[in-house]
XYZ file of C-alpha atoms in Angstrom:
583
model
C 0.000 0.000 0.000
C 2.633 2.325 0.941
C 4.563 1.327 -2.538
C 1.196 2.172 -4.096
C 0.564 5.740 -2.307
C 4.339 7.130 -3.036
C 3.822 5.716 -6.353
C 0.687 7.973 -6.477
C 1.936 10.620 -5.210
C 4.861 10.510 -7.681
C 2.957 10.726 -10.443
C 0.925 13.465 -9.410
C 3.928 15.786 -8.859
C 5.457 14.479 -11.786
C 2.166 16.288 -13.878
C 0.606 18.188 -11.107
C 4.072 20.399 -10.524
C 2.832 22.920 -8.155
C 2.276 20.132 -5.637
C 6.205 19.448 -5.286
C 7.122 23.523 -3.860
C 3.911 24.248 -2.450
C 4.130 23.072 0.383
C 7.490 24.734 1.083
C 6.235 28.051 0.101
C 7.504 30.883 2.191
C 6.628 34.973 2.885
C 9.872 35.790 1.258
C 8.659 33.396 -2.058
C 5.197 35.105 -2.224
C 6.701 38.941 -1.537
C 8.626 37.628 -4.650
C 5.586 36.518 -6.712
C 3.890 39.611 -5.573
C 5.992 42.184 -7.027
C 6.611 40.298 -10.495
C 2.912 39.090 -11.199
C 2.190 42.911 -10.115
C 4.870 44.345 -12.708
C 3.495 41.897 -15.443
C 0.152 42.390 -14.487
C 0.613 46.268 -15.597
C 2.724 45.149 -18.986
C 0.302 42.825 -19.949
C -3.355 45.096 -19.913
C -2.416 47.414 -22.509
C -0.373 45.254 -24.652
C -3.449 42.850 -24.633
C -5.977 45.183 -25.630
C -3.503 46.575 -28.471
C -2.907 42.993 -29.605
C -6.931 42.389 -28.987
C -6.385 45.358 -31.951
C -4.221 43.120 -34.038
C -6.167 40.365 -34.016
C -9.424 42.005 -35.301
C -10.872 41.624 -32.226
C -13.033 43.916 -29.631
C -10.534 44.902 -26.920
C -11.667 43.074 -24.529
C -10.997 39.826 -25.865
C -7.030 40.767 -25.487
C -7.784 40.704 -21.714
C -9.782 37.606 -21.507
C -6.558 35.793 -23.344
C -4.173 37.484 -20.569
C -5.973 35.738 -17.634
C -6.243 32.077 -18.141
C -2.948 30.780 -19.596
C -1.102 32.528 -16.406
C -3.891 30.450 -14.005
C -3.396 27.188 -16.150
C 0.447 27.509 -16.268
C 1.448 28.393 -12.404
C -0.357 24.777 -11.579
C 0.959 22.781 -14.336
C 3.876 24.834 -15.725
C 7.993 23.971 -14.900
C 9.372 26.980 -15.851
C 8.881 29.916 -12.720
C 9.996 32.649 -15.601
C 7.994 31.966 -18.665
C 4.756 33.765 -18.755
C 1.861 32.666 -20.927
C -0.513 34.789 -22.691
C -1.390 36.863 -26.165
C 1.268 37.479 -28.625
C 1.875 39.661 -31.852
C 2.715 36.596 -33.610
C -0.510 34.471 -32.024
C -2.353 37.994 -32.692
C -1.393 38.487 -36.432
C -2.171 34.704 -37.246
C -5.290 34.544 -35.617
C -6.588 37.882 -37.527
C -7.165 36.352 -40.807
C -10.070 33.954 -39.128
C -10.994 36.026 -37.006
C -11.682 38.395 -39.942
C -13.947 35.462 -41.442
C -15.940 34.096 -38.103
C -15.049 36.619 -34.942
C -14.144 35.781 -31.984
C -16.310 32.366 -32.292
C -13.836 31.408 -34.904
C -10.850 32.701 -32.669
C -12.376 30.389 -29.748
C -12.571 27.297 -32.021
C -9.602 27.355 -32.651
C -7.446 27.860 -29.536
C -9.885 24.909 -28.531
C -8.377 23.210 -31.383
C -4.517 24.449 -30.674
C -5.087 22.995 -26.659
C -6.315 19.692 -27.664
C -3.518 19.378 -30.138
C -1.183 20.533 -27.954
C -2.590 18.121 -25.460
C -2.007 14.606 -27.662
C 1.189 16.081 -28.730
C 2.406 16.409 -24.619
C 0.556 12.977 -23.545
C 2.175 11.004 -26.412
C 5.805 12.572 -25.929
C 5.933 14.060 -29.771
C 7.689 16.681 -29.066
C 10.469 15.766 -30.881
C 8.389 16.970 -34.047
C 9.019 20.215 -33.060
C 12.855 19.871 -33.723
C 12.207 19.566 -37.669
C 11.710 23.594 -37.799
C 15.290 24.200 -38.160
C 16.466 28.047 -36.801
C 17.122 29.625 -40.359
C 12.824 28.511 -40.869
C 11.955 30.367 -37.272
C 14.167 33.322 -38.138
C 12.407 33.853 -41.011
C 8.848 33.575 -39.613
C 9.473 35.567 -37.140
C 11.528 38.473 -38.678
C 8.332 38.021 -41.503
C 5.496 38.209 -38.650
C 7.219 41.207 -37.176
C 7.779 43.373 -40.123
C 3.971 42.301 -40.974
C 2.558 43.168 -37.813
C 4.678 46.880 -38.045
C 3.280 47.740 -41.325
C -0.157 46.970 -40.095
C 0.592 49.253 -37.451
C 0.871 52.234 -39.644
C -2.972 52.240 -40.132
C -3.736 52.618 -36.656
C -0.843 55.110 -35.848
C -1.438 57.325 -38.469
C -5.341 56.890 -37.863
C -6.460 55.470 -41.216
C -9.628 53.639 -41.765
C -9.978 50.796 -43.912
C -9.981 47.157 -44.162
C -6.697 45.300 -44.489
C -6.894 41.552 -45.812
C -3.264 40.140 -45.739
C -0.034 41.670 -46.003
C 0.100 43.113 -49.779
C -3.269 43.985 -49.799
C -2.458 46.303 -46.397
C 0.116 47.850 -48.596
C -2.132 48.796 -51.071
C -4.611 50.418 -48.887
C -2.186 52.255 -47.349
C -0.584 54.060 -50.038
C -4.299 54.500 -51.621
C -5.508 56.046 -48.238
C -2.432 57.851 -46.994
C -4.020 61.373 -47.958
C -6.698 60.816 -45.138
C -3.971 60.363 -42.392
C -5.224 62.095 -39.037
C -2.361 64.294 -38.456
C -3.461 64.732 -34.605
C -2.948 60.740 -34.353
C -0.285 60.678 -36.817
C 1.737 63.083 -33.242
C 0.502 60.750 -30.945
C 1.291 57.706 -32.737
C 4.957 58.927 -33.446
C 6.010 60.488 -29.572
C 4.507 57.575 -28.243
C 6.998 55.288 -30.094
C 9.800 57.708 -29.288
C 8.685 57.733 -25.714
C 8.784 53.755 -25.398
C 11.998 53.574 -27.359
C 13.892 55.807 -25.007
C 12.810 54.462 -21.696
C 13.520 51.066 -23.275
C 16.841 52.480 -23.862
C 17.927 53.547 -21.080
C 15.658 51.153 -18.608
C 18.749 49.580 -17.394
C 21.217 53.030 -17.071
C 23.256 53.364 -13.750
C 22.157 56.245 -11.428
C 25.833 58.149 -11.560
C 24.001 61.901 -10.216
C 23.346 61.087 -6.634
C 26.408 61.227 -3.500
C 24.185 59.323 -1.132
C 24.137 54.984 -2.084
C 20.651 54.998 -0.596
C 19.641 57.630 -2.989
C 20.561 56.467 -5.577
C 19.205 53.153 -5.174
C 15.928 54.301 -4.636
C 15.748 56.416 -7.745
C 17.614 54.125 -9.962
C 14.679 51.476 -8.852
C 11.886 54.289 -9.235
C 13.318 54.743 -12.716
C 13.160 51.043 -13.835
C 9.645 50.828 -12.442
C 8.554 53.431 -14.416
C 10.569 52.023 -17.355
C 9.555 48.595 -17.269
C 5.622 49.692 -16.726
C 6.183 52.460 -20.172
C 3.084 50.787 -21.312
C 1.026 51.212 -18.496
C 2.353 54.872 -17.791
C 1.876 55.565 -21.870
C -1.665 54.233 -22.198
C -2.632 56.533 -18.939
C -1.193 59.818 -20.105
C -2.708 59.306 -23.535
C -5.662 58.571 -22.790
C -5.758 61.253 -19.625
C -5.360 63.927 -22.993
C -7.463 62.702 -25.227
C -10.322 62.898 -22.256
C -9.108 65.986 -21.513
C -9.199 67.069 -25.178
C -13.443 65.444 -25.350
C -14.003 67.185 -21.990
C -13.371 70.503 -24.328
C -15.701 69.163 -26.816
C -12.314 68.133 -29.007
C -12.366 64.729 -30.587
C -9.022 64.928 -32.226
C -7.993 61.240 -31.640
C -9.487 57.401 -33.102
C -10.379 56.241 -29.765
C -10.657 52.744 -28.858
C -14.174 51.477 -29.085
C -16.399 50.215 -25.801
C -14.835 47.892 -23.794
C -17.578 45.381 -22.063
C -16.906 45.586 -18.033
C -17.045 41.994 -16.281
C -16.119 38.374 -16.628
C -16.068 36.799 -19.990
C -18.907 34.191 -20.346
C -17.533 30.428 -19.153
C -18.798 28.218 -22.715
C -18.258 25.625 -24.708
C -16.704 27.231 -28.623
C -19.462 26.580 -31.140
C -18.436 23.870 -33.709
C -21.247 25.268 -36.151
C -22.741 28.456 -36.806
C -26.233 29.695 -37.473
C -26.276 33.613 -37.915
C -29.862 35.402 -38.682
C -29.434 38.712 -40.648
C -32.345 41.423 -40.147
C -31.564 43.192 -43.005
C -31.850 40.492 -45.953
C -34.556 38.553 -43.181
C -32.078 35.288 -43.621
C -30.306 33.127 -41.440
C -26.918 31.375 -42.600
C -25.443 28.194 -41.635
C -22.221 26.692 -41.147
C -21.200 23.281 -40.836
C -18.677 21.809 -38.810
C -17.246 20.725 -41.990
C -17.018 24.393 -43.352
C -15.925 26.070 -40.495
C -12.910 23.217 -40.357
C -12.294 24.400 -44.432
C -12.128 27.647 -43.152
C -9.738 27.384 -40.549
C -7.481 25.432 -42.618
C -3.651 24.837 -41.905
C -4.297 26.932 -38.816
C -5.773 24.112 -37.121
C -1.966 22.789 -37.251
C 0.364 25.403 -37.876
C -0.739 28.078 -34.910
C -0.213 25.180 -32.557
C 3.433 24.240 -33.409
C 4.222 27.828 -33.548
C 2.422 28.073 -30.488
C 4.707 25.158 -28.661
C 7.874 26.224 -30.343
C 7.716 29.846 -28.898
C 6.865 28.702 -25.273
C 9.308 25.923 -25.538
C 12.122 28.083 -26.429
C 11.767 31.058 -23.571
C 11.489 28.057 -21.734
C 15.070 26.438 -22.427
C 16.604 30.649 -22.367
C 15.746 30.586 -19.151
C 16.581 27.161 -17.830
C 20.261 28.163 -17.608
C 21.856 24.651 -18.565
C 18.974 22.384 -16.900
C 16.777 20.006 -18.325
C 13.637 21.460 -19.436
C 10.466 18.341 -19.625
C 9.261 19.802 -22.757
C 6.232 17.257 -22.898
C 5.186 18.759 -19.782
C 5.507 22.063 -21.089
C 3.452 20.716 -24.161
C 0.238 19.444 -21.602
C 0.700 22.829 -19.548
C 0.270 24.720 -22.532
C -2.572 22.514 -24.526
C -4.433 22.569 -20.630
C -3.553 26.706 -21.298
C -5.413 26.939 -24.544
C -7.993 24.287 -23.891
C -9.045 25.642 -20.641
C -9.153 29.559 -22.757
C -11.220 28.954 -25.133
C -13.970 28.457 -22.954
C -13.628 32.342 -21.680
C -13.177 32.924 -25.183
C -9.343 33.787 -25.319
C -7.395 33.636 -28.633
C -4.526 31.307 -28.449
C -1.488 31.814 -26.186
C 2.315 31.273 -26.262
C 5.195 32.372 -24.239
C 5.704 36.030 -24.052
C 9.496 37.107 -24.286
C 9.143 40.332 -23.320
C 6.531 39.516 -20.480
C 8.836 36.550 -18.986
C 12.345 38.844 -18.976
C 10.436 41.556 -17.247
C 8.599 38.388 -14.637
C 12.193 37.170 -14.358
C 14.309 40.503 -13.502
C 11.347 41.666 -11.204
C 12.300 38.742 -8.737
C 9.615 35.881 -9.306
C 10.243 32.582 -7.263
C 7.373 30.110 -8.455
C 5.012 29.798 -11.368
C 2.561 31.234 -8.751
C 3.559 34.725 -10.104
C 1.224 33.749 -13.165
C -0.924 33.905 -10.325
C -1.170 37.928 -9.158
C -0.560 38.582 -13.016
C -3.972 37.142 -14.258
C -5.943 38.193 -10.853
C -4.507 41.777 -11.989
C -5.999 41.735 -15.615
C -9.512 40.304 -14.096
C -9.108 43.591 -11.743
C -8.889 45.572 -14.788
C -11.744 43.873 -16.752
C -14.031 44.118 -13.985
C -13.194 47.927 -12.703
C -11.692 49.773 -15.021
C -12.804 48.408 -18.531
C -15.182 51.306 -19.504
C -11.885 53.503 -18.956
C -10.409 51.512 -21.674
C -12.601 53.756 -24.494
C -10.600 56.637 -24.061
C -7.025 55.026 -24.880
C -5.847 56.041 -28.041
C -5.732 53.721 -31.257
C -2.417 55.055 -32.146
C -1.698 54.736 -28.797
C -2.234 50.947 -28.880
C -0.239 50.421 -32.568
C 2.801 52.364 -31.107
C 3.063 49.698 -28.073
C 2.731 46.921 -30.498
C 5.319 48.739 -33.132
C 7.758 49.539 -30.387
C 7.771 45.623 -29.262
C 7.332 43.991 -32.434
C 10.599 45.559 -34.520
C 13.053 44.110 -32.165
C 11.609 40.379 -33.267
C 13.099 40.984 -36.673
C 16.260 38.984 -37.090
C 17.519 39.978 -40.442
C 21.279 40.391 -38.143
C 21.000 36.513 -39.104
C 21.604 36.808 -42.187
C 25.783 37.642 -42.510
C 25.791 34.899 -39.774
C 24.083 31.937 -41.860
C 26.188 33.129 -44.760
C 29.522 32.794 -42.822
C 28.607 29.510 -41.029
C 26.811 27.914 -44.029
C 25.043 29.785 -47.390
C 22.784 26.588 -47.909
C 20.997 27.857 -44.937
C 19.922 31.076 -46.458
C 17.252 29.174 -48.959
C 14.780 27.804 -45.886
C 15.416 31.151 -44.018
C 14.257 32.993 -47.341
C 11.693 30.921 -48.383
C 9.881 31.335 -45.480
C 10.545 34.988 -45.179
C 9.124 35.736 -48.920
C 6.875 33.157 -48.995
C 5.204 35.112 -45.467
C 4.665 37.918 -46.774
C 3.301 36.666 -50.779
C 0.906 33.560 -49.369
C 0.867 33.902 -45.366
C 2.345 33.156 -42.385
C 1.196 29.230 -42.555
C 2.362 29.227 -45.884
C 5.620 30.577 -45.545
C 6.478 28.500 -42.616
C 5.151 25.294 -44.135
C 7.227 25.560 -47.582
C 10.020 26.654 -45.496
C 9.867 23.531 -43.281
C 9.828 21.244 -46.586
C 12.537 23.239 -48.519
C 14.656 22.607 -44.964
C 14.084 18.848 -44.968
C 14.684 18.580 -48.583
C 18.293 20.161 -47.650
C 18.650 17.843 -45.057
C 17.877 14.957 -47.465
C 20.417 16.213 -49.968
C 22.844 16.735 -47.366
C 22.103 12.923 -45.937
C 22.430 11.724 -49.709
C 26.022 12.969 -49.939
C 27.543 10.995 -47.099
C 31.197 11.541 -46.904
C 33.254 8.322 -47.526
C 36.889 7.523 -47.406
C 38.680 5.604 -50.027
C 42.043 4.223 -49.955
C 43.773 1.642 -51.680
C 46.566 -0.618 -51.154
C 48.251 -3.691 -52.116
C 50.755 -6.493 -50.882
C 53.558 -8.063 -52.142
C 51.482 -10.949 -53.712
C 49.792 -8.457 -55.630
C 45.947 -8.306 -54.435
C 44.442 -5.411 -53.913
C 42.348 -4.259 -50.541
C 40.100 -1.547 -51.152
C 39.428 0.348 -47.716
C 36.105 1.990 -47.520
C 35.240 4.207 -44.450
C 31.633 5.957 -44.367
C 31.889 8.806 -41.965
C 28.804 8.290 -40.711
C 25.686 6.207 -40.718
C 23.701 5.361 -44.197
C 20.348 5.393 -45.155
C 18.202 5.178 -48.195
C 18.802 8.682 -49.558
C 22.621 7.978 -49.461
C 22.554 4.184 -50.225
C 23.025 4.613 -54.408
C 25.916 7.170 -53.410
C 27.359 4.772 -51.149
C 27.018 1.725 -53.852
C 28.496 4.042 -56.423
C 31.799 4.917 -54.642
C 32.373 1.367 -53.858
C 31.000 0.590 -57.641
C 33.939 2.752 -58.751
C 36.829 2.174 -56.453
C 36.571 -1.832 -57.356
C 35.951 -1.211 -61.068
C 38.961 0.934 -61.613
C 40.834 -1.613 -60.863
C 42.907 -3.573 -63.889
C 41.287 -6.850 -62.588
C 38.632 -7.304 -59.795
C 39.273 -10.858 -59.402
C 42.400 -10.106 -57.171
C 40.497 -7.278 -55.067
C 39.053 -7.429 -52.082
C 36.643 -4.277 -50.608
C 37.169 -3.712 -46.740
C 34.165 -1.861 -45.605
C 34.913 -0.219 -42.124
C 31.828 0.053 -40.419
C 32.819 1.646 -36.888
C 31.072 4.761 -37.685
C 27.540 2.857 -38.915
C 25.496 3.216 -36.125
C 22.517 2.109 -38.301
C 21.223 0.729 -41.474
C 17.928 0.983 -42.845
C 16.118 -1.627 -44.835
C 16.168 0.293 -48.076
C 20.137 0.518 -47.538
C 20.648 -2.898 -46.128
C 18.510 -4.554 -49.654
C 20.642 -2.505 -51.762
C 24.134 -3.421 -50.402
C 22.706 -7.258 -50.874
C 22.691 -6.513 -54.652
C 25.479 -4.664 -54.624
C 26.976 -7.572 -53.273
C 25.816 -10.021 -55.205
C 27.264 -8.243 -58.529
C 30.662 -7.942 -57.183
C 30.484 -12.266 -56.328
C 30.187 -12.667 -59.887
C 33.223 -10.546 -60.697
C 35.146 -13.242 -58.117
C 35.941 -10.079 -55.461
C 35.284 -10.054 -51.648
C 33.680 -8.108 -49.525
C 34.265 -7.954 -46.171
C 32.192 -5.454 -43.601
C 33.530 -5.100 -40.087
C 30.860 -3.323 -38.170
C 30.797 -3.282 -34.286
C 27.265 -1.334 -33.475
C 24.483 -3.932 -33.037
C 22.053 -2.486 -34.920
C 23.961 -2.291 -37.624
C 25.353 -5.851 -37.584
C 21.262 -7.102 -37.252
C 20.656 -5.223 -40.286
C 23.604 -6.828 -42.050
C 23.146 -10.344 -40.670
C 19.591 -10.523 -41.923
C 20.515 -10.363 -45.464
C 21.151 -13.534 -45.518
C 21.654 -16.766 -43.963
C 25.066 -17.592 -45.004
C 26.358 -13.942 -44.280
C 29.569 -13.552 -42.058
C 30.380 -10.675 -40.182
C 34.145 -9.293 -38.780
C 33.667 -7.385 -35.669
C 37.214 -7.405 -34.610
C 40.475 -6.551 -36.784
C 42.237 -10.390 -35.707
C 38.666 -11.824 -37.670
C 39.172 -9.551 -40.855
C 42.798 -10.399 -40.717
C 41.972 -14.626 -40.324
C 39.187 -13.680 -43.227
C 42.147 -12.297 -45.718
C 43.888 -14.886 -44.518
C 41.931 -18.190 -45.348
C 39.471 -17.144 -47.839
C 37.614 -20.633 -48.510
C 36.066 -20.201 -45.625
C 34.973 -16.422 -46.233
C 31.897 -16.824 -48.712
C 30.362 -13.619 -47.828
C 31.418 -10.235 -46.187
């Protein structure tokens, strides 16, 4: 019984991890928890309803995505640092369905992205993930930034129209550039020069004051109004542009009504039946349609979704193992349990989890205060929110988003290895001319086609020698282990180092297997042939191969096959061979 319980309980900390340092939590740990979920708390209110913005949805849907994920996370979550919740990059490739279906379709599919997420964790497959090579996530995300800036420039310089992908946002902004709104054009511009200089100089060293204490206390006043320029842009904005309507002066785009209160707990809708007064009809949508309409997102958003999470994760581990599967269920549990308060999907926030991690956190519980914060907001201060500023809300979302873009990459994949470059810019073009999904999809095949070609050109050493009774040994060394796109390269270079010589009845091929960890079936069929050919020339060939799974593959050729493991058995081989019928 006692096995049974520990056993039990094992398991449950194992997935459960807030039971393992709960119990030892302290004062000191909470005051810790405090101050950091309080600090992200006022980061993550305005940059949700700006990203609410970027995601064509009402404002408050940005807050109902802040709240959740951080609840979810500090119970199942490993990683005290990483805080979960909306994203530019979640934001800008949710927009295109939410432009078709609202913030039902944005619902659906975060329910979609957890439950994915969720089989993904539960059945270990996270090594998927590793198939998105760094030149293909460079590229998305230095293509998501620069197309998440350029949509900014409607809202900054207060231009209305509707934007339907990247080139078509181009468009309408060159054709509509004559109506800019000059008064939001100002307060779209400061705003970015005002978060761009207290970014700056966030971290600068208090050098004016005699007194230690005095300095210290101003130099931490100074990076707590630097690290909350959001918060403290949003309220002076929005302080003048009441000020300006209390004058009767409606110079600014003002964000529209934000609904006060909890978001309704439901279940997403799978179908959709919409009645319109005008035309007197109702419309209907199948499960089966709204599936076509969502599309490659049901997939893509959630592998981007893992892969950004997953990496803050590991930048923050500092050399420890991160249990990436159980990042994978906290995350699904994040999104699954969202989209029932109707929250777009979630990732790991950069910016939010450097700012959670300099601020002192101790636990995931920080995720904790953080989300309890943004319900504070929704329920007290939402009808506050209509005075903010649009430009207001695309500056904070230009400021953040233009330090994503990695083109700094570039020189370095061209130094370390120019075959890199085609993935990186095939998903960075490709972005921009057919989507995000698309882009990163063709850029994940053009990287495994690379990594085919590259695994088809196997390096192999060749020497040959020969003794004073004149035969010939033919030493062939693969460098490393071959499969079936390398196995005709590997038959050819053996193919030509026998056949070159004056007479292949005198020859024997030496085949050093010590770097063959494996051999596939493909391989292992075709060096059987290969085999077989060189018999009927009267030449040996001999493999010596050490690594089990290579000599299995070998062995099972055939019945009468012989194998050298050891150099003494390839030297009694050479040595007597009538007894040597096969390699």
């Amino acid at each position: 019984m006692n096995c049974s319980k520990e056993y039990f309980t094992g398991v449950l900390k194992k997935y459960i991890p807030i039971l393992s340092w709960l119990p030892d939590y302290s004062v000191e740990t909470f005051k810790g928890d405090f101050i950091a979920g309080f600090t992200v708390g006022l980061t993550v209110v305005p940059q949700g309803l700006a990203l609410a913005q970027l995601a064509n949805l009402p404002p408050q849907y940005g807050l109902y995505t802040a709240f959740m994920g951080s609840f979810v996370y500090a119970v199942f979550g490993t990683c005290k640092d990483l805080v979960i919740g909306p994203t530019s990059v979640m934001a800008l490739m949710t927009a295109q369905y939410a432009q078709i279906g609202g913030p039902a379709y944005a619902a659906l599919l975060t329910f979609l992205s957890g439950c994915f997420q969720l089989i993904l964790g539960i059945f270990n497959l996270g090594f998927l993930m590793d198939f998105i090579s760094a030149p293909v996530l460079s590229g998305f995300t230095s293509a998501a930034a620069i197309i998440t800036a350029v949509m900014q420039l409607k809202g900054i310089l207060g231009l209305k129209f509707e934007s339907r992908g990247f080139l078509n946002t181009v468009y309408e902004f060159f054709r509509n550039i004559s109506q800019t709104n000059f008064y939001d054009m100002a307060m779209g511009v400061s705003s970015i020069i005002f978060l761009l200089l207290l970014r700056k100089f966030k971290d600068k060293k208090c050098v004016c004051c005699t007194y230690v204490k005095s300095c210290n206390a101003i130099q931490g006043l100074w990076w707590s109004l630097a690290t909350a320029r959001n918060a403290l842009l949003v309220i002076l904005c929005s302080g003048f542009a009441s000020a300006c309507l209390a004058f009767e002066k409606n110079f600014f785009s003002l964000t529209q009504h934000v609904d006060a209160g909890m978001p309704p707990f439901q279940i997403p809708q799978f179908s959709f039946q919409n009645f319109d007064p005008i035309t007197n009809s109702t419309t209907y949508k199948s499960c089966a349609e709204v599936f076509k309409d969502l599309g490659s997102g049901i997939i893509v958003i959630p592998f981007i979704s893992l892969l950004e999470a997953v990496a803050i994760a590991k930048s923050f581990t500092k050399g420890e193992k991160l249990l990436a599967s159980r990042e994978m269920i906290a995350l699904g549990l994040g999104n699954f349990m969202g989209s029932f308060v109707s929250s777009y999907p979630v990732t790991g926030s950069f910016s939010r989890s450097v700012i959670n991690n300099t601020s002192g956190v101790k636990t995931p519980l920080g995720g904790i205060f953080s989300g309890s914060f943004v319900l504070l907001a929704l329920c007290v201060i939402a009808p506050l929110f209509h005075y903010i500023p649009k430009s207001c809300l695309s500056a904070i979302i230009f400021s953040a988003v233009i330090f994503m873009i990695h083109l700094e990459d570039v020189p370095e994949m061209w130094r370390a290895n120019k075959v890199e470059l085609i993935p990186f810019f095939t998903t960075f073009f490709l972005s921009f001319i057919c989507g995000l999904e698309y882009g990163l999809i063709f850029g994940i095949a053009v990287a495994l086609a690379i990594l085919l070609w590259k695994q088809n050109k196997v390096n192999i050493a060749v020497s040959t020698k020969m003794d004073e009774n004149g035969l010939t040994f033919i030493h062939i060394t693969p460098e490393s282990s071959i499969y079936f796109p390398s196995s005709d390269h590997f038959k050819g270079v053996v193919s030509k180092a026998l056949y070159s010589q004056p007479s292949t009845s005198d020859c024997t091929v030496i085949i050093h297997g010590d770097n063959l960890k494996d051999i596939d079936y493909t391989t292992a069929m075709g060096i059987k042939n290969m085999i077989k050919g060189i018999r009927k020339d009267n030449a040996q060939v001999l493999f010596q191969v050490t690594e089990p799974l290579a000599v299995k593959a070998l062995f099972c050729l055939e019945e009468s096959v012989r194998l050298c493991i050891q150099d003494d058995e390839v030297k009694h081989t050479l040595l007597n061979p009538v007894i040597s019928t096969t390699f």
